[in-house]
Coordinates of C-alpha atoms in Angstrom, one line a residue:
M1 CA 16.8 -57.5 -18.6
S2 CA 15.2 -54.6 -20.3
S3 CA 16.5 -50.9 -19.7
I4 CA 14.0 -48.8 -17.2
I5 CA 15.1 -45.4 -18.6
Q6 CA 12.7 -44.5 -21.5
L7 CA 12.3 -41.1 -23.6
L8 CA 9.3 -39.1 -23.0
P9 CA 7.4 -38.9 -25.8
D10 CA 7.1 -35.6 -27.0
H11 CA 3.3 -35.0 -26.1
V12 CA 4.3 -35.5 -22.6
A13 CA 7.2 -33.6 -22.2
N14 CA 5.2 -30.6 -23.4
Q15 CA 2.5 -31.1 -21.0
I16 CA 5.4 -31.4 -18.3
A17 CA 6.7 -28.1 -19.3
A18 CA 3.1 -26.5 -19.3
G19 CA 2.8 -27.0 -15.7
E20 CA 6.0 -25.0 -15.1
V21 CA 5.3 -22.2 -18.1
V22 CA 1.1 -22.4 -18.2
Q23 CA -0.2 -22.2 -14.3
R24 CA -3.5 -20.5 -15.2
P25 CA -5.1 -18.6 -17.8
A26 CA -2.5 -14.8 -16.9
S27 CA 0.1 -17.5 -17.5
V28 CA -0.9 -17.8 -20.9
V29 CA -1.9 -13.9 -21.5
K30 CA 1.8 -12.5 -20.6
E31 CA 3.4 -15.2 -23.0
L32 CA 2.2 -14.0 -26.0
L33 CA 1.6 -10.5 -24.8
E34 CA 5.2 -10.7 -24.9
N35 CA 5.8 -12.2 -28.9
A36 CA 3.6 -9.0 -29.6
I37 CA 5.9 -6.8 -28.3
D38 CA 9.0 -8.6 -29.5
A39 CA 7.4 -9.0 -33.0
K40 CA 8.0 -4.6 -32.9
A41 CA 4.0 -4.5 -32.8
T42 CA 2.6 -1.0 -32.2
D43 CA -1.0 -1.7 -32.0
I44 CA -2.0 -5.0 -29.3
K45 CA -5.6 -6.3 -28.5
L46 CA -6.1 -8.7 -26.1
V47 CA -9.6 -10.6 -26.0
V48 CA -10.8 -12.4 -22.7
K49 CA -13.7 -14.9 -22.7
D50 CA -14.8 -16.4 -19.4
A51 CA -11.3 -15.4 -17.7
G52 CA -9.4 -16.8 -20.3
K53 CA -10.6 -20.4 -19.7
T54 CA -12.8 -20.0 -22.9
L55 CA -11.0 -18.3 -25.1
I56 CA -7.7 -15.8 -24.7
Q57 CA -6.7 -13.8 -28.1
V58 CA -3.9 -11.9 -28.9
I59 CA -3.7 -10.0 -32.0
D60 CA -0.6 -7.8 -33.3
N61 CA 0.5 -6.0 -36.0
G62 CA 3.8 -6.8 -36.0
M63 CA 6.2 -8.4 -38.4
G64 CA 4.7 -11.6 -38.6
M65 CA 6.0 -15.3 -39.7
S66 CA 6.7 -17.3 -42.5
V67 CA 5.6 -20.3 -43.5
T68 CA 8.2 -22.0 -41.8
D69 CA 8.4 -19.9 -38.8
A70 CA 4.6 -20.4 -38.3
R71 CA 5.3 -24.3 -38.0
L72 CA 8.8 -24.2 -36.1
C73 CA 7.6 -21.9 -33.5
F74 CA 5.5 -24.8 -31.6
E75 CA 8.4 -27.1 -31.3
R76 CA 10.4 -27.5 -28.2
H77 CA 13.5 -25.1 -27.4
A78 CA 12.4 -23.2 -30.8
T79 CA 12.8 -19.7 -30.6
S80 CA 14.4 -16.5 -32.8
K81 CA 15.8 -14.9 -29.4
I82 CA 18.8 -16.3 -29.2
R83 CA 21.7 -18.1 -30.7
H84 CA 24.3 -19.3 -28.7
A85 CA 24.8 -19.5 -25.0
E86 CA 26.5 -16.5 -24.4
D87 CA 23.1 -14.4 -26.0
L88 CA 21.3 -15.6 -22.0
F89 CA 23.5 -12.7 -20.8
D90 CA 23.1 -9.9 -23.3
L91 CA 19.3 -10.2 -24.0
H92 CA 17.3 -7.4 -25.4
T93 CA 13.8 -9.8 -26.0
K94 CA 11.1 -11.0 -23.6
G95 CA 11.2 -14.7 -24.1
F96 CA 14.3 -16.6 -24.6
R97 CA 13.3 -20.3 -23.8
G98 CA 10.9 -21.0 -26.2
E99 CA 9.1 -23.1 -24.6
A100 CA 5.9 -21.3 -24.1
L101 CA 3.9 -21.8 -27.4
A102 CA 5.1 -25.6 -27.3
S103 CA 3.9 -25.8 -23.6
I104 CA 0.6 -23.9 -24.4
A105 CA -0.3 -26.3 -27.7
A106 CA 0.1 -29.2 -25.7
I107 CA -3.0 -28.1 -23.2
A108 CA -5.1 -26.1 -25.5
H109 CA -6.9 -25.9 -28.6
V110 CA -4.4 -23.2 -30.6
E111 CA -5.4 -21.5 -34.1
L112 CA -2.4 -19.3 -35.0
K113 CA -3.3 -16.6 -38.1
T114 CA 0.2 -14.6 -39.3
K115 CA 1.5 -12.8 -42.5
R116 CA 4.4 -10.5 -43.0
D117 CA 4.1 -7.3 -44.5
Q118 CA 5.9 -8.0 -47.9
E119 CA 3.9 -11.5 -48.6
E120 CA 0.5 -11.6 -50.3
L121 CA -0.6 -15.0 -48.2
G122 CA -0.8 -15.8 -44.9
T123 CA -0.6 -19.0 -42.4
H124 CA -3.6 -20.1 -40.8
I125 CA -2.5 -23.3 -38.5
V126 CA -4.6 -25.5 -36.2
I127 CA -3.3 -27.5 -33.6
E128 CA -5.3 -29.6 -30.9
G129 CA -3.1 -30.9 -27.5
S130 CA 0.2 -30.8 -29.7
K131 CA -1.4 -32.5 -32.6
F132 CA -1.3 -30.5 -36.3
V133 CA -5.0 -30.5 -37.6
A134 CA -4.7 -28.4 -40.1
Q135 CA -2.3 -25.7 -42.2
D136 CA -3.4 -23.6 -44.8
A137 CA -2.9 -20.2 -46.7
A138 CA -5.4 -18.0 -45.7
V139 CA -5.6 -14.0 -46.9
L140 CA -4.7 -12.1 -43.6
P141 CA -3.8 -8.5 -42.4
K142 CA -0.5 -7.7 -41.0
G143 CA 0.9 -9.6 -38.2
T144 CA -0.1 -12.2 -36.3
S145 CA -3.5 -13.3 -34.3
F146 CA -3.3 -15.9 -31.3
L147 CA -6.2 -17.4 -30.6
V148 CA -6.2 -20.4 -27.4
K149 CA -9.5 -21.9 -26.9
N150 CA -10.4 -24.6 -23.6
L151 CA -7.5 -24.2 -21.8
F152 CA -6.9 -27.7 -20.4
F153 CA -8.8 -29.4 -22.0
N154 CA -6.9 -32.7 -21.7
I155 CA -5.5 -31.8 -17.9
P156 CA -9.2 -32.2 -16.1
A157 CA -7.7 -31.8 -12.9
R158 CA -5.2 -28.8 -13.7
R159 CA -8.8 -27.1 -14.3
N160 CA -10.4 -28.4 -11.6
F161 CA -7.6 -26.0 -9.5
L162 CA -8.2 -22.9 -11.4
K163 CA -10.2 -20.3 -9.2
S164 CA -13.2 -18.4 -9.6
D165 CA -13.7 -16.1 -12.9
T166 CA -13.1 -13.5 -10.4
V167 CA -10.0 -14.4 -9.2
E168 CA -8.7 -15.6 -13.0
M169 CA -9.5 -12.0 -14.3
R170 CA -8.0 -10.5 -11.6
H171 CA -4.5 -12.1 -12.4
V172 CA -5.1 -11.6 -16.4
I173 CA -5.6 -7.9 -15.6
D174 CA -2.2 -7.3 -13.8
E175 CA -0.3 -9.3 -16.4
F176 CA -2.1 -6.9 -19.2
Q177 CA -1.0 -4.0 -16.6
R178 CA 2.9 -4.8 -16.1
V179 CA 2.7 -5.5 -19.7
A180 CA 0.8 -2.1 -20.7
L181 CA 3.1 0.4 -18.1
A182 CA 6.2 -1.0 -19.6
H183 CA 5.1 -0.3 -23.2
P184 CA 3.7 3.1 -22.6
S185 CA 4.4 3.7 -26.8
I186 CA 1.7 0.7 -27.1
Y187 CA -1.7 1.3 -28.1
F188 CA -3.1 -1.8 -25.8
T189 CA -6.7 -3.2 -25.5
L190 CA -8.6 -5.6 -23.3
I191 CA -12.3 -7.0 -24.0
H192 CA -13.3 -9.1 -21.7
N193 CA -17.0 -11.1 -22.2
G194 CA -17.7 -8.4 -25.1
S195 CA -17.3 -5.2 -23.2
E196 CA -13.7 -2.6 -23.4
M197 CA -12.4 -2.8 -20.1
F198 CA -9.3 -0.7 -21.4
N199 CA -8.2 1.5 -24.2
L200 CA -4.9 2.8 -23.3
P201 CA -3.5 4.9 -27.1
P202 CA 0.3 5.3 -27.0
S203 CA 1.3 8.3 -24.4
N204 CA 4.1 8.8 -21.6
Y205 CA 4.7 6.8 -18.9
R206 CA 3.0 9.2 -16.6
Q207 CA -0.5 9.6 -18.6
R208 CA -0.2 5.3 -19.0
I209 CA -0.4 4.9 -15.1
V210 CA -3.0 7.6 -14.7
N211 CA -5.5 6.1 -17.7
L212 CA -4.4 2.3 -16.1
L213 CA -5.2 3.5 -12.4
G214 CA -7.7 6.4 -12.8
G215 CA -7.2 10.4 -13.2
K216 CA -6.9 11.1 -9.2
T217 CA -3.9 9.1 -9.6
N218 CA -2.1 11.9 -11.0
E219 CA -1.6 14.2 -7.9
K220 CA -0.1 11.3 -6.4
L221 CA 3.0 11.3 -7.9
V222 CA 5.9 12.1 -7.4
P223 CA 8.8 11.8 -10.3
V224 CA 12.0 10.5 -9.3
T225 CA 15.1 10.9 -11.4
E226 CA 18.6 9.4 -11.2
D227 CA 21.4 8.6 -14.0
T228 CA 25.0 6.7 -12.5
E229 CA 27.0 4.2 -14.6
I230 CA 25.5 1.2 -12.8
V231 CA 21.9 2.2 -13.2
K232 CA 19.6 4.5 -14.9
I233 CA 16.3 5.3 -12.9
S234 CA 12.8 7.5 -13.8
G235 CA 9.5 7.0 -13.0
F236 CA 7.5 7.6 -10.5
I237 CA 6.5 7.4 -6.8
G238 CA 3.3 8.0 -4.5
K239 CA 2.9 10.4 -1.5
P240 CA 2.9 9.4 1.8
E241 CA -0.5 10.9 2.6
F242 CA -1.8 8.3 0.0
A243 CA -0.4 5.1 1.1
K244 CA -2.1 2.1 1.6
K245 CA -2.4 -1.3 3.0
N246 CA -1.8 -3.3 0.4
R247 CA 0.5 -3.7 -2.2
N248 CA -1.2 -3.4 -5.6
E249 CA 0.5 -0.4 -6.9
Q250 CA 3.9 -1.2 -6.6
F251 CA 6.1 -2.0 -9.7
F252 CA 9.6 -2.6 -10.6
F253 CA 10.3 -2.4 -14.5
V254 CA 14.6 -3.7 -15.1
N255 CA 15.0 -3.4 -18.7
D256 CA 11.3 -2.8 -19.6
R257 CA 10.3 -6.0 -17.7
F258 CA 8.4 -6.8 -14.5
I259 CA 10.0 -8.0 -11.2
K260 CA 9.9 -8.5 -7.9
S261 CA 12.3 -7.4 -5.8
A262 CA 12.2 -7.8 -2.0
Y263 CA 15.3 -6.4 -1.9
L264 CA 14.3 -3.0 -4.0
H265 CA 11.5 -2.6 -2.3
H266 CA 13.5 -3.0 1.4
A267 CA 15.3 0.1 0.2
I268 CA 12.3 1.9 -1.0
M269 CA 10.7 1.2 2.5
S270 CA 13.9 2.8 3.9
A271 CA 13.6 6.3 2.5
Y272 CA 9.9 6.5 3.3
E273 CA 10.9 5.7 6.9
G274 CA 9.1 8.1 9.5
L275 CA 6.4 9.1 6.5
L276 CA 4.1 6.4 6.7
K277 CA 1.7 4.9 8.9
E278 CA 2.1 1.5 10.4
G279 CA 1.1 -1.5 8.0
N280 CA 0.8 1.2 5.2
Q281 CA 2.5 0.5 2.0
P282 CA 3.7 3.5 -0.7
S283 CA 3.2 3.2 -4.6
Y284 CA 5.6 3.3 -6.8
F285 CA 6.4 2.8 -10.6
L286 CA 10.5 2.6 -10.9
Y287 CA 11.9 1.9 -14.4
L288 CA 15.2 1.0 -14.1
Q289 CA 18.0 0.8 -17.2
V290 CA 20.7 -1.7 -16.3
P291 CA 23.3 -3.1 -18.9
P292 CA 22.2 -6.2 -19.9
N293 CA 25.4 -8.5 -18.6
T294 CA 25.5 -7.3 -15.6
I295 CA 21.9 -9.3 -14.7
D296 CA 20.5 -12.8 -14.9
I297 CA 17.2 -13.5 -15.7
N298 CA 17.2 -17.2 -16.0
I299 CA 16.6 -17.8 -12.6
H300 CA 12.7 -18.5 -12.2
P301 CA 10.6 -19.7 -14.7
T302 CA 7.8 -16.5 -15.2
K303 CA 11.1 -14.6 -15.4
T304 CA 9.8 -12.1 -12.6
E305 CA 12.9 -12.4 -10.3
I306 CA 16.5 -11.1 -11.1
K307 CA 19.9 -11.6 -9.9
F308 CA 21.9 -8.8 -9.9
D309 CA 25.6 -8.4 -9.9
D310 CA 26.4 -5.1 -7.9
E311 CA 22.9 -5.0 -5.7
Q312 CA 24.5 -3.5 -2.4
S313 CA 25.2 0.0 -5.2
L314 CA 21.8 -0.4 -6.5
Y315 CA 20.2 -0.6 -3.1
A316 CA 21.8 2.6 -1.9
I317 CA 21.4 4.7 -5.7
L318 CA 17.7 3.6 -5.3
R319 CA 17.2 4.5 -1.5
S320 CA 19.0 8.0 -2.5
A321 CA 17.3 8.5 -5.5
V322 CA 13.6 8.0 -3.8
K323 CA 14.9 10.1 -0.6
H324 CA 15.9 13.2 -2.9
S325 CA 12.8 13.4 -4.5
L326 CA 10.9 13.0 -1.3
G327 CA 12.7 16.3 0.1
Q328 CA 12.8 17.9 -3.3
F329 CA 9.7 18.3 -4.0
N330 CA 8.9 19.0 0.0
V331 CA 7.0 15.9 0.7
A332 CA 9.2 15.3 3.5
P333 CA 10.8 17.6 5.5
V334 CA 14.7 18.2 4.9
L335 CA 17.6 20.3 6.0
D336 CA 19.0 23.1 3.1
F337 CA 22.2 23.8 4.3
E338 CA 22.6 26.4 0.9
R339 CA 23.1 30.2 1.0
D340 CA 20.3 32.0 2.0
P341 CA 20.6 34.9 -0.7
N342 CA 18.4 37.4 1.5
L343 CA 21.4 37.2 4.2
D344 CA 24.1 38.9 1.8
T345 CA 26.0 42.2 1.9
P346 CA 24.0 44.6 -0.2
Y347 CA 25.4 45.7 -3.4
D348 CA 26.0 49.5 -2.3
Y349 CA 27.6 48.4 0.7
R350 CA 30.2 45.8 0.0
S351 CA 32.9 48.6 -0.7
K352 CA 32.3 50.7 2.9
E353 CA 34.7 49.3 5.8
S354 CA 32.5 48.3 8.9
E355 CA 32.6 50.8 11.9
M356 CA 32.9 49.7 15.3
P357 CA 30.0 51.0 17.5
L358 CA 30.7 53.3 20.4
I359 CA 29.6 52.1 23.5
Q360 CA 29.3 54.4 26.4
V361 CA 29.8 53.5 30.1
D362 CA 30.0 55.0 33.2
S363 CA 32.9 53.1 34.9
N364 CA 32.6 54.8 38.1
F365 CA 29.4 54.6 39.0
N366 CA 28.3 52.8 42.1
P367 CA 24.9 52.1 42.9
F368 CA 25.7 51.1 46.6
A369 CA 27.7 54.6 47.2
D370 CA 26.0 57.3 49.7
G371 CA 24.0 59.9 47.6
A372 CA 24.3 57.8 44.7
T373 CA 22.7 60.7 42.4
T374 CA 22.0 61.1 39.2
T375 CA 24.9 62.6 37.1
V376 CA 25.4 64.4 33.9
A377 CA 28.1 64.5 31.7
K378 CA 31.5 63.6 33.3
K379 CA 35.3 63.0 31.9
S380 CA 36.6 59.3 31.7
S381 CA 39.8 58.2 33.3
G382 CA 40.3 58.0 29.6
G383 CA 39.0 61.4 28.7
G384 CA 35.8 60.4 26.5
S385 CA 32.7 61.8 27.4
Y386 CA 29.1 60.5 28.9
S387 CA 26.3 62.4 28.2
S388 CA 23.4 62.3 30.8
N389 CA 21.7 59.4 32.0
P390 CA 18.3 59.3 30.3
F391 CA 16.3 57.4 33.0
P392 CA 17.0 59.4 36.6
K393 CA 16.7 57.4 39.4
K394 CA 15.2 58.4 42.5
E395 CA 17.2 59.7 44.9
T396 CA 17.6 57.3 48.2
T397 CA 19.7 58.3 51.4
S398 CA 20.8 54.8 51.6
W399 CA 20.0 51.2 50.8
E400 CA 18.8 50.4 54.0
S401 CA 15.9 52.9 53.3
L402 CA 14.4 50.4 51.0
Y403 CA 13.2 48.4 54.0
V404 CA 11.9 50.3 56.0
D405 CA 8.9 49.7 55.4
L406 CA 8.8 46.4 56.4
K407 CA 8.2 44.4 60.0
S408 CA 10.6 42.7 61.2
D409 CA 8.5 40.9 63.2
T410 CA 7.0 36.8 62.7
E411 CA 3.8 37.5 63.5
E412 CA 2.9 37.0 59.4
V413 CA 4.7 33.5 59.2
A414 CA 3.4 32.0 62.8
S415 CA -0.1 32.6 61.4
I416 CA 0.3 30.5 58.2
S417 CA -1.7 27.6 58.6
F418 CA -0.6 23.8 57.5
E419 CA -2.7 20.9 55.9
S420 CA -4.3 18.9 58.9
E421 CA -3.2 15.9 59.2
E422 CA -6.4 14.3 60.9
V423 CA -8.3 11.8 58.8
T424 CA -11.7 13.5 58.6
G425 CA -13.7 10.2 56.8
N426 CA -13.2 6.7 55.7
L427 CA -11.8 5.5 52.2
F428 CA -14.5 5.1 51.0
Q429 CA -17.4 7.4 51.2
H430 CA -20.1 4.9 51.5
E431 CA -20.1 1.4 51.7
E432 CA -21.4 -0.5 48.5
K433 CA -23.7 -3.5 48.7
E434 CA -21.7 -6.9 47.5
E435 CA -24.2 -7.1 44.7
E436 CA -23.0 -3.4 43.6
I437 CA -19.5 -4.2 43.7
A438 CA -20.1 -7.7 41.5
S439 CA -22.1 -5.9 38.8
K440 CA -19.0 -2.6 38.4
T441 CA -16.4 -3.0 35.4
Y442 CA -12.6 -1.6 35.4
Q443 CA -10.9 -0.5 32.1
F444 CA -7.2 -1.7 32.6
H445 CA -4.5 -0.3 30.6
K446 CA -7.1 0.6 27.7
K447 CA -7.2 -2.4 26.7
Y448 CA -9.2 -4.9 28.8
I449 CA -12.1 -4.8 30.7
I450 CA -12.3 -6.5 34.4
S451 CA -15.0 -7.7 36.1
S452 CA -15.9 -9.6 39.0
I453 CA -18.0 -12.7 38.9
K454 CA -18.9 -15.7 41.3
S455 CA -16.0 -18.0 41.0
G456 CA -13.3 -15.2 40.6
M457 CA -12.2 -12.2 38.2
L458 CA -13.6 -11.3 34.0
V459 CA -10.8 -10.1 31.9
V460 CA -11.9 -8.9 28.6
D461 CA -10.0 -7.9 25.6
Q462 CA -11.9 -5.0 24.4
N463 CA -11.0 -5.4 20.5
K464 CA -11.8 -8.6 20.0
A465 CA -14.5 -8.7 22.0
H466 CA -15.8 -6.1 20.1
Q467 CA -14.9 -7.7 17.0
R468 CA -17.3 -10.5 17.9
V469 CA -20.3 -8.2 18.1
L470 CA -20.1 -6.8 15.2
Y471 CA -19.4 -9.2 13.2
E472 CA -22.5 -11.4 14.2
Q473 CA -24.7 -8.6 13.5
Y474 CA -23.2 -7.4 10.2
L475 CA -23.5 -11.3 9.3
A476 CA -27.1 -11.2 10.4
N477 CA -27.6 -7.7 8.8
I478 CA -26.3 -8.9 5.5
T479 CA -28.1 -12.6 5.8
V480 CA -31.6 -11.0 7.1
Q481 CA -31.3 -8.1 4.3
S482 CA -32.8 -5.5 7.2
A483 CA -29.8 -3.2 8.0
S484 CA -30.9 0.6 9.0
S485 CA -29.0 3.6 7.0
Q486 CA -28.4 6.6 7.9
Q487 CA -28.7 9.3 5.2
L488 CA -25.5 11.8 4.4
L489 CA -26.4 15.6 4.3
F490 CA -24.6 15.5 1.6
P491 CA -23.6 12.8 -0.9
L492 CA -19.7 11.3 -0.4
E493 CA -17.9 10.9 -3.3
L494 CA -14.8 8.3 -3.2
Y495 CA -12.2 7.5 -6.2
F496 CA -10.5 4.1 -6.7
S497 CA -8.9 2.5 -9.3
F498 CA -10.3 0.2 -12.0
E499 CA -9.8 -2.9 -10.2
E500 CA -10.7 -2.0 -6.8
M501 CA -14.3 -0.4 -8.6
E502 CA -14.7 -3.7 -10.4
L503 CA -14.3 -5.4 -6.9
L504 CA -16.1 -3.4 -5.7
K505 CA -19.6 -3.8 -7.8
E506 CA -19.5 -7.3 -6.9
L507 CA -19.9 -6.0 -3.0
K508 CA -22.4 -3.6 -3.6
P509 CA -25.3 -5.7 -3.1
S510 CA -23.5 -7.5 0.1
L511 CA -22.8 -3.7 1.3
E512 CA -26.2 -2.5 0.7
N513 CA -27.2 -5.1 2.8
T514 CA -25.1 -3.7 6.0
G515 CA -26.4 -0.2 5.6
F516 CA -24.6 1.6 2.2
I517 CA -26.4 3.4 -0.1
F518 CA -24.8 3.9 -3.6
D519 CA -26.3 6.8 -5.6
K520 CA -23.7 5.8 -8.5
M521 CA -20.9 4.1 -9.6
D522 CA -18.7 5.0 -12.4
K523 CA -15.4 3.5 -13.9
E524 CA -13.6 5.2 -10.9
R525 CA -15.9 7.3 -8.7
V526 CA -18.5 6.0 -6.1
L527 CA -21.2 8.4 -4.9
I528 CA -22.7 7.1 -1.2
S529 CA -25.7 9.0 0.0
G530 CA -26.6 6.5 2.9
I531 CA -24.2 4.7 5.4
P532 CA -24.8 2.2 8.4
V533 CA -25.2 3.4 11.8
T534 CA -22.4 2.5 13.1
V535 CA -19.8 3.8 10.7
Q536 CA -19.2 7.3 10.9
E537 CA -18.4 9.4 7.6
S538 CA -14.7 10.0 8.2
E539 CA -14.0 6.2 8.4
V540 CA -16.2 5.7 5.3
S541 CA -13.1 5.6 3.1
I542 CA -11.0 3.8 5.4
V543 CA -13.5 1.1 5.6
L544 CA -13.9 0.3 1.8
E545 CA -10.2 0.5 1.7
E546 CA -9.7 -1.9 4.2
L547 CA -12.4 -4.4 2.9
I548 CA -11.1 -4.3 -1.2
S549 CA -7.2 -5.1 0.5
N550 CA -8.7 -7.7 2.6
L551 CA -10.4 -9.4 -0.4
Q552 CA -8.4 -8.7 -3.1
N553 CA -6.0 -11.3 -2.9
E554 CA -8.4 -13.9 -1.8
V555 CA -11.8 -13.5 -3.2
P556 CA -14.1 -15.9 -2.0
E557 CA -15.9 -18.5 -4.4
N558 CA -19.5 -18.4 -3.0
T559 CA -21.8 -15.7 -1.8
F560 CA -21.6 -17.3 2.3
S561 CA -18.0 -16.9 2.0
L562 CA -18.0 -13.0 0.4
N563 CA -20.5 -12.5 2.7
D564 CA -18.3 -13.8 5.7
G565 CA -15.2 -12.1 4.5
I566 CA -17.3 -8.7 4.4
A567 CA -18.7 -9.2 8.3
K568 CA -14.7 -10.0 9.0
S569 CA -13.6 -7.3 7.5
M570 CA -15.7 -4.2 8.4
A571 CA -15.8 -5.7 12.1
K572 CA -12.0 -5.5 12.5
S573 CA -12.0 -2.0 10.5
L574 CA -14.9 -0.7 12.5
A575 CA -14.4 -2.5 16.3
V576 CA -13.1 -0.4 19.3
K577 CA -9.1 -0.3 19.2
T578 CA -6.6 -0.8 22.2
G579 CA -5.6 2.5 24.0
T580 CA -9.5 3.7 23.6
L581 CA -10.8 5.0 27.0
L582 CA -14.5 3.6 27.8
T583 CA -17.3 5.0 30.3
E584 CA -18.5 2.4 32.8
R585 CA -21.7 2.4 30.8
E586 CA -20.0 1.7 27.2
Q587 CA -17.8 -0.9 29.2
E588 CA -21.1 -3.1 30.4
N589 CA -22.7 -2.5 27.4
L590 CA -19.9 -4.3 25.8
V591 CA -19.4 -7.3 28.1
N592 CA -23.1 -7.5 27.9
A593 CA -23.3 -7.4 24.1
L594 CA -20.5 -10.1 24.0
F595 CA -22.1 -12.8 26.1
A596 CA -25.1 -12.1 24.1
C597 CA -23.7 -13.5 20.8
K598 CA -24.1 -16.9 19.5
E599 CA -20.1 -17.7 19.7
P600 CA -18.4 -15.2 23.0
N601 CA -15.9 -17.0 23.5
V602 CA -13.6 -16.2 20.2
S603 CA -13.2 -13.5 17.8
P604 CA -13.6 -13.8 14.2
F605 CA -10.4 -14.5 13.3
N606 CA -10.3 -17.3 16.5
R607 CA -8.4 -15.2 18.7
P608 CA -9.6 -15.5 22.6
T609 CA -11.9 -12.7 23.5
F610 CA -11.6 -13.3 27.3
V611 CA -10.5 -15.4 30.0
T612 CA -11.4 -15.9 33.8
L613 CA -9.3 -16.0 36.7
S614 CA -10.4 -18.2 39.7
V615 CA -10.0 -17.1 43.5
E616 CA -8.0 -20.5 43.6
D617 CA -5.5 -19.7 40.7
L618 CA -5.2 -15.8 42.9
D619 CA -4.4 -17.7 46.0
K620 CA -2.0 -19.4 44.3
K621 CA -0.1 -16.7 43.2
F622 CA 0.2 -15.2 47.4
T623 CA 1.1 -18.4 48.2
L624 CA 5.1 -19.2 49.1

């Protein structure tokens, strides 16, 4: 009987490894950028075409590779980062597994150009699907250039799973930002489809954050510093008033490596307790330096999760450092127990002895004694003297004389009138007709609208009902492209990050169909001169931020889905909230508008908008 177990060919094994290492174009970007950093490059350029599906190129001025290294780097488990198993717990580089380049070469067309500084000629290698096509000597500048074309060309099923260019480019930008934030001393450039998106010269951490996220970010940052034996913390946190609904501006870096940690994030949220609105997320850019032997990086394929030896101490230190910064820069109220120098004794009076104050009291004075009059200076039993009373009292023969003018009888007491208990009218001033009562609506707990119907009672959720009304209204305006706008006296100026501005530019045509009028859109600023009639000027920034937040992680694949998402997001933001008091006319208008909709039964998010209670249902409640 032939054996069942067989060794997989290298190209098959590489494709299996690629499924773990390379999930999308952003995965290739991450691996190539980290290799460039490990090569001690000071200038790194990333060139992307069609969100990385067609072309990804990383050019650096690092140390380069020899002919032998250039060939070996595409072999599985070949790496320059480690030599022994013990090195896994003393890592000072980005990559260490030796599978990235082999995996990338297995599913794409790869060209490598590299040259070391001390060599005259460099090496040019061409690989297609793990097969070496060519290897030549070439005249090249110092450094390395990796060019990856036609990603997943030999795995069409994987290529079909890729999202739209907009979504994939967002992931590429995310990886680029994480690497650029961790290394502000390196010059980074990002070019997409021939246009320069980022040009980041060498700077410090604060300037790098501002260059990536926009100039207005500078006023939002609060520095954080802490140095202990366990961890050294530096970086910045955002002020609570600038918190957003999304978590796009939250970065942890451990030993210059971006990580995700729900445990450390909880420490940050604990420090912000009581300072954030419900659902808001603070911004933070925190850099942690810990001894390499106290962490384990090799627990996740993308190396974005780390296991710490002493998580509890790290949690406490991080929470304390953030809370201290919020109080130190007067962001949060604090109790200050430090001594106030203004309360100190003046220098001239320090040598003087304190003197007891003289308190003079006439212990013999009796206000109820007959003929009590103002006395002049008398001698006390102790021999002390008393000064004359500066406020002489009016002489009275006795205390009874104070009440001489009051009547002793109870005539006026008897004249007090009490509220009559007699019923002067009916409980209802006038009897209403049955039709009038049936048409009335009542608001219950500022949340539900109750109205009577022939079969019983109608209970409407005012928030979900208004969402349905606004959703159909906005969707119709976007589709028909006929929405009314109200002009603003002064244009509204709003600031967003680069990534948010790119998404806003894509949403611009659909937003204009809802009533927005955009005068100007820069790299990080937008001027709005007109807004929809149903939107207040103070709500514009909130509506746009929530819209961007809702669509940022799930950008629709087609125009209809995009318009549907915009209508849903705006309806959710602008719908009347629970707890809002509505007048009787507003209640009736909302109920009438709801039942004029095409689908009044459910909200845009498939939640019931109303329920009905029949008379039979109510009768059962009162039946024993």
